[in-house]
Amino acid sequence: AICFFLFWASTTSFFRLSSVISTRRSNTIRLKSWNTIGFISKITMTAAADTNNNNNGASSEPPCKKARCDSTASTVRKHHAGAAEALRLAAGDHEKKYDGDIVRKRTEVEEQVIAKEHQAEEIIHALPKDSNTTVPSVELFLPEILKDSIFVGHLVTDLDSVAGAIGAAELYGGTPALASEINSETAFALEKWNVTKPKPIEDILKETPKVDICLVDHQQTSQMNPSIDSDQVVGVIDHHALQSKTIVTDKPIYIDIRPWGSMSTIIAHTFLTHKRRPPVAVAGMLLCAILSDTLNLLGPTTTDWDRLMVAVLADIAGVDDIQLLASQQFKAKSKDLAHLSAVGLVNGDQKSFSYNTEGFKGDIGFAVVETTDDDVIMDRIDEILPELVACKKEKKLQAIFLAIVNIVKLQSCLLLCGPTETSLANAAFGGEISKNGTVMDLGKRVSRKKDYIPVLTRVIKEGWTKPKDLPRGPSVADISSHLEVDPEDPYGNVKRVNDEEKSAAQEKDMATESIVEEKKDEEDYNLVIA
């Protein structure tokens, strides 16, 4: 039995030693072969444990790296920005040594990873352990190209374009400007936060013609102020879709377009990501603009980013009752509508969209009127419909719509001024039509950006064509007319004047004046005779 045991032990030891020798020989041959081809970028060492034992636990790793690894081996990450293996097998400053005295130089990727290891370790240390949590930024980019630029919104100026321009000018170091006159809601916000109304872009360009310009809240040339030269545009900050007539430049420009509910949300977010606190007045303006564009965070374009920025800005601006602020500014927005002419209602917030499909080519105008009392607008439908037709003719549009949006009930209706509009609206929305075919119920659709234009675009791209032999629409478009300021309107509204009617009125006035003059001459004559 003793002899058998000794025979078994010696045999087992022999086979184990043979296996180790064979494995090492295999590794040496494989290493030499791969090194010859130049592909030793990642090698699995099957005899790594034996190598460590033969070195009596010593490591060729530099002292600083060894201390960092070995002192807290159970808690520190093992990969060291992807270079742990290169550090463990380090030989000299730029080499990597394997068993069998095989040495090679580190690859470029290893060198780069090692060079960035300390910075990477700091970033990793700052990361939350939960992978679902947001991550702090490594380094943020603030475009120098926008410094000293003019920030200007679109024609038919609204609160988001003005507040966004003011906020961007504060953030990037420039000057805000107006593309057109402000509305009552914007005037409310400027007064509320004691902010000076920006200068018109035309005045600024007269003073400094070659200044750089950043477009805010738009990127279509059809919405640009005509005094702006596209070559001067160095940036775009917007939250709208890239559709027809998007600006084209000869040089790279700064672009920041995000699918959020408001352009002012982008500016507020950029303030925070750069760890900058916006001034109270700027925070208040941005806050009002987000509330306006998202319909008090109830509109379909609202995102979590809008909600978060509203909470942050309200805190910075010191707003205790956010609902009260929203109600006040929406009331201010509706205040204008009661005094606007039909021309103002149709053109006040109108945008045009171009299409070029096999079945339809041309521009479509889409106007929106937001109000807290849609009955006030609906009572003027007989005045608005002819203005839609006249506007369609003047702007050479293929179709024109006006949506009346109740921002309290969050519902809307669409005015239809002709058979083309009726056909397209039926294909796109299919709502119930009333008032002799001039009004369509759009239900809970309230956003031009999300509810109206995307649906119209899809229907047109899917093959909608203007039906042939349509009945003729309202004939007011055949009547020559022009726009002029109403001299009797205390608000200075623009009205449409029928040229034929004005000519007849002028002839009547001239005839009346002639009769008066003749009567006066007769009275003077009788007085002389007497």
Short mmCIF file of N, CA and C in Angstrom, two decimals, residues 173-231:
data_model
loop_
_atom_site.label_atom_id
_atom_site.label_comp_id
_atom_site.label_asym_id
_atom_site.label_seq_id
_atom_site.Cartn_x
_atom_site.Cartn_y
_atom_site.Cartn_z
N GLY A 173 -23.53 87.22 -23.75
CA GLY A 173 -22.86 88.51 -23.82
C GLY A 173 -23.13 89.24 -25.10
N GLY A 174 -24.39 89.64 -25.33
CA GLY A 174 -24.75 90.34 -26.56
C GLY A 174 -25.84 91.35 -26.30
N THR A 175 -26.63 91.63 -27.32
CA THR A 175 -27.68 92.63 -27.24
C THR A 175 -28.98 92.06 -27.79
N PRO A 176 -30.10 92.19 -27.04
CA PRO A 176 -31.39 91.72 -27.57
C PRO A 176 -31.99 92.74 -28.52
N ALA A 177 -32.81 92.28 -29.46
CA ALA A 177 -33.45 93.18 -30.42
C ALA A 177 -34.85 92.66 -30.73
N LEU A 178 -35.68 93.54 -31.28
CA LEU A 178 -37.04 93.20 -31.68
C LEU A 178 -37.13 93.10 -33.20
N ALA A 179 -37.82 92.07 -33.68
CA ALA A 179 -38.05 91.94 -35.12
C ALA A 179 -39.31 92.68 -35.54
N SER A 180 -40.22 92.93 -34.60
CA SER A 180 -41.45 93.69 -34.87
C SER A 180 -41.98 94.20 -33.53
N GLU A 181 -43.08 94.91 -33.57
CA GLU A 181 -43.63 95.49 -32.35
C GLU A 181 -44.15 94.40 -31.42
N ILE A 182 -44.07 94.63 -30.12
CA ILE A 182 -44.46 93.62 -29.15
C ILE A 182 -45.97 93.60 -28.97
N ASN A 183 -46.48 92.47 -28.46
CA ASN A 183 -47.91 92.36 -28.15
C ASN A 183 -48.15 92.69 -26.68
N SER A 184 -49.41 92.64 -26.28
CA SER A 184 -49.77 93.06 -24.93
C SER A 184 -49.23 92.12 -23.87
N GLU A 185 -49.11 90.83 -24.19
CA GLU A 185 -48.57 89.87 -23.23
C GLU A 185 -47.10 90.16 -22.95
N THR A 186 -46.35 90.45 -24.01
CA THR A 186 -44.94 90.78 -23.85
C THR A 186 -44.77 92.07 -23.07
N ALA A 187 -45.63 93.04 -23.36
CA ALA A 187 -45.59 94.32 -22.63
C ALA A 187 -45.84 94.09 -21.14
N PHE A 188 -46.76 93.18 -20.84
CA PHE A 188 -47.04 92.84 -19.44
C PHE A 188 -45.80 92.29 -18.75
N ALA A 189 -45.12 91.34 -19.42
CA ALA A 189 -43.94 90.71 -18.82
C ALA A 189 -42.81 91.71 -18.63
N LEU A 190 -42.59 92.58 -19.62
CA LEU A 190 -41.53 93.58 -19.49
C LEU A 190 -41.80 94.52 -18.31
N GLU A 191 -43.07 94.90 -18.16
CA GLU A 191 -43.42 95.78 -17.04
C GLU A 191 -43.35 95.04 -15.71
N LYS A 192 -43.80 93.79 -15.71
CA LYS A 192 -43.81 92.98 -14.50
C LYS A 192 -42.40 92.84 -13.92
N TRP A 193 -41.42 92.62 -14.79
CA TRP A 193 -40.06 92.37 -14.33
C TRP A 193 -39.14 93.57 -14.51
N ASN A 194 -39.74 94.71 -14.85
CA ASN A 194 -39.00 95.96 -14.94
C ASN A 194 -37.81 95.83 -15.91
N VAL A 195 -38.09 95.31 -17.09
CA VAL A 195 -37.07 95.12 -18.12
C VAL A 195 -37.30 96.13 -19.24
N THR A 196 -36.25 96.78 -19.68
CA THR A 196 -36.34 97.75 -20.77
C THR A 196 -36.64 97.05 -22.09
N LYS A 197 -37.58 97.60 -22.82
CA LYS A 197 -37.92 97.01 -24.12
C LYS A 197 -36.73 97.11 -25.07
N PRO A 198 -36.33 96.02 -25.72
CA PRO A 198 -35.20 96.05 -26.65
C PRO A 198 -35.47 96.98 -27.84
N LYS A 199 -34.40 97.39 -28.49
CA LYS A 199 -34.51 98.24 -29.67
C LYS A 199 -34.93 97.41 -30.88
N PRO A 200 -35.57 98.03 -31.86
CA PRO A 200 -35.85 97.33 -33.12
C PRO A 200 -34.56 96.96 -33.83
N ILE A 201 -34.56 95.83 -34.50
CA ILE A 201 -33.36 95.36 -35.19
C ILE A 201 -32.93 96.32 -36.28
N GLU A 202 -33.89 97.00 -36.91
CA GLU A 202 -33.55 97.95 -37.96
C GLU A 202 -32.68 99.09 -37.42
N ASP A 203 -33.03 99.59 -36.23
CA ASP A 203 -32.26 100.69 -35.65
C ASP A 203 -30.84 100.26 -35.30
N ILE A 204 -30.72 99.04 -34.79
CA ILE A 204 -29.38 98.55 -34.42
C ILE A 204 -28.51 98.36 -35.65
N LEU A 205 -29.11 97.84 -36.73
CA LEU A 205 -28.34 97.60 -37.95
C LEU A 205 -27.93 98.92 -38.62
N LYS A 206 -28.69 99.96 -38.40
CA LYS A 206 -28.28 101.27 -38.92
C LYS A 206 -27.04 101.78 -38.19
N GLU A 207 -26.98 101.49 -36.89
CA GLU A 207 -25.84 101.93 -36.08
C GLU A 207 -24.61 101.07 -36.33
N THR A 208 -24.82 99.74 -36.41
CA THR A 208 -23.70 98.80 -36.62
C THR A 208 -24.10 97.80 -37.72
N PRO A 209 -23.92 98.15 -38.98
CA PRO A 209 -24.41 97.32 -40.09
C PRO A 209 -23.77 95.94 -40.18
N LYS A 210 -22.54 95.78 -39.73
CA LYS A 210 -21.82 94.51 -39.93
C LYS A 210 -21.83 93.61 -38.70
N VAL A 211 -22.72 93.86 -37.77
CA VAL A 211 -22.74 93.09 -36.54
C VAL A 211 -23.22 91.66 -36.79
N ASP A 212 -22.72 90.71 -35.97
CA ASP A 212 -23.17 89.32 -36.06
C ASP A 212 -24.56 89.17 -35.45
N ILE A 213 -25.33 88.22 -35.98
CA ILE A 213 -26.72 88.04 -35.54
C ILE A 213 -26.97 86.57 -35.20
N CYS A 214 -27.66 86.36 -34.10
CA CYS A 214 -28.13 85.01 -33.72
C CYS A 214 -29.65 85.01 -33.74
N LEU A 215 -30.22 84.13 -34.53
CA LEU A 215 -31.68 84.01 -34.60
C LEU A 215 -32.19 83.19 -33.42
N VAL A 216 -33.22 83.67 -32.76
CA VAL A 216 -33.82 82.91 -31.66
C VAL A 216 -35.28 82.65 -31.97
N ASP A 217 -35.75 81.47 -31.59
CA ASP A 217 -37.14 81.06 -31.73
C ASP A 217 -37.57 80.91 -33.19
N HIS A 218 -36.65 80.83 -34.12
CA HIS A 218 -36.99 80.59 -35.53
C HIS A 218 -35.71 80.30 -36.31
N GLN A 219 -35.88 79.69 -37.49
CA GLN A 219 -34.75 79.48 -38.38
C GLN A 219 -35.18 79.52 -39.85
N GLN A 220 -36.40 79.94 -40.11
CA GLN A 220 -36.89 80.05 -41.48
C GLN A 220 -36.70 81.48 -42.00
N THR A 221 -36.25 81.58 -43.23
CA THR A 221 -36.04 82.91 -43.81
C THR A 221 -37.35 83.67 -43.96
N SER A 222 -38.47 82.95 -44.09
CA SER A 222 -39.76 83.62 -44.22
C SER A 222 -40.18 84.30 -42.93
N GLN A 223 -39.55 83.95 -41.81
CA GLN A 223 -39.88 84.56 -40.53
C GLN A 223 -38.82 85.56 -40.07
N MET A 224 -37.77 85.73 -40.88
CA MET A 224 -36.71 86.67 -40.53
C MET A 224 -37.13 88.09 -40.88
N ASN A 225 -36.67 89.04 -40.07
CA ASN A 225 -36.87 90.44 -40.41
C ASN A 225 -36.12 90.72 -41.72
N PRO A 226 -36.75 91.38 -42.68
CA PRO A 226 -36.10 91.58 -44.00
C PRO A 226 -34.83 92.40 -43.95
N SER A 227 -34.57 93.10 -42.86
CA SER A 227 -33.34 93.89 -42.77
C SER A 227 -32.13 93.03 -42.44
N ILE A 228 -32.35 91.76 -42.11
CA ILE A 228 -31.25 90.87 -41.73
C ILE A 228 -30.67 90.20 -42.96
N ASP A 229 -29.37 90.27 -43.10
CA ASP A 229 -28.65 89.58 -44.17
C ASP A 229 -28.24 88.20 -43.64
N SER A 230 -28.57 87.16 -44.39
CA SER A 230 -28.27 85.79 -43.96
C SER A 230 -26.78 85.58 -43.70
N ASP A 231 -25.94 86.33 -44.40
CA ASP A 231 -24.49 86.18 -44.22
C ASP A 231 -24.04 86.65 -42.84
#
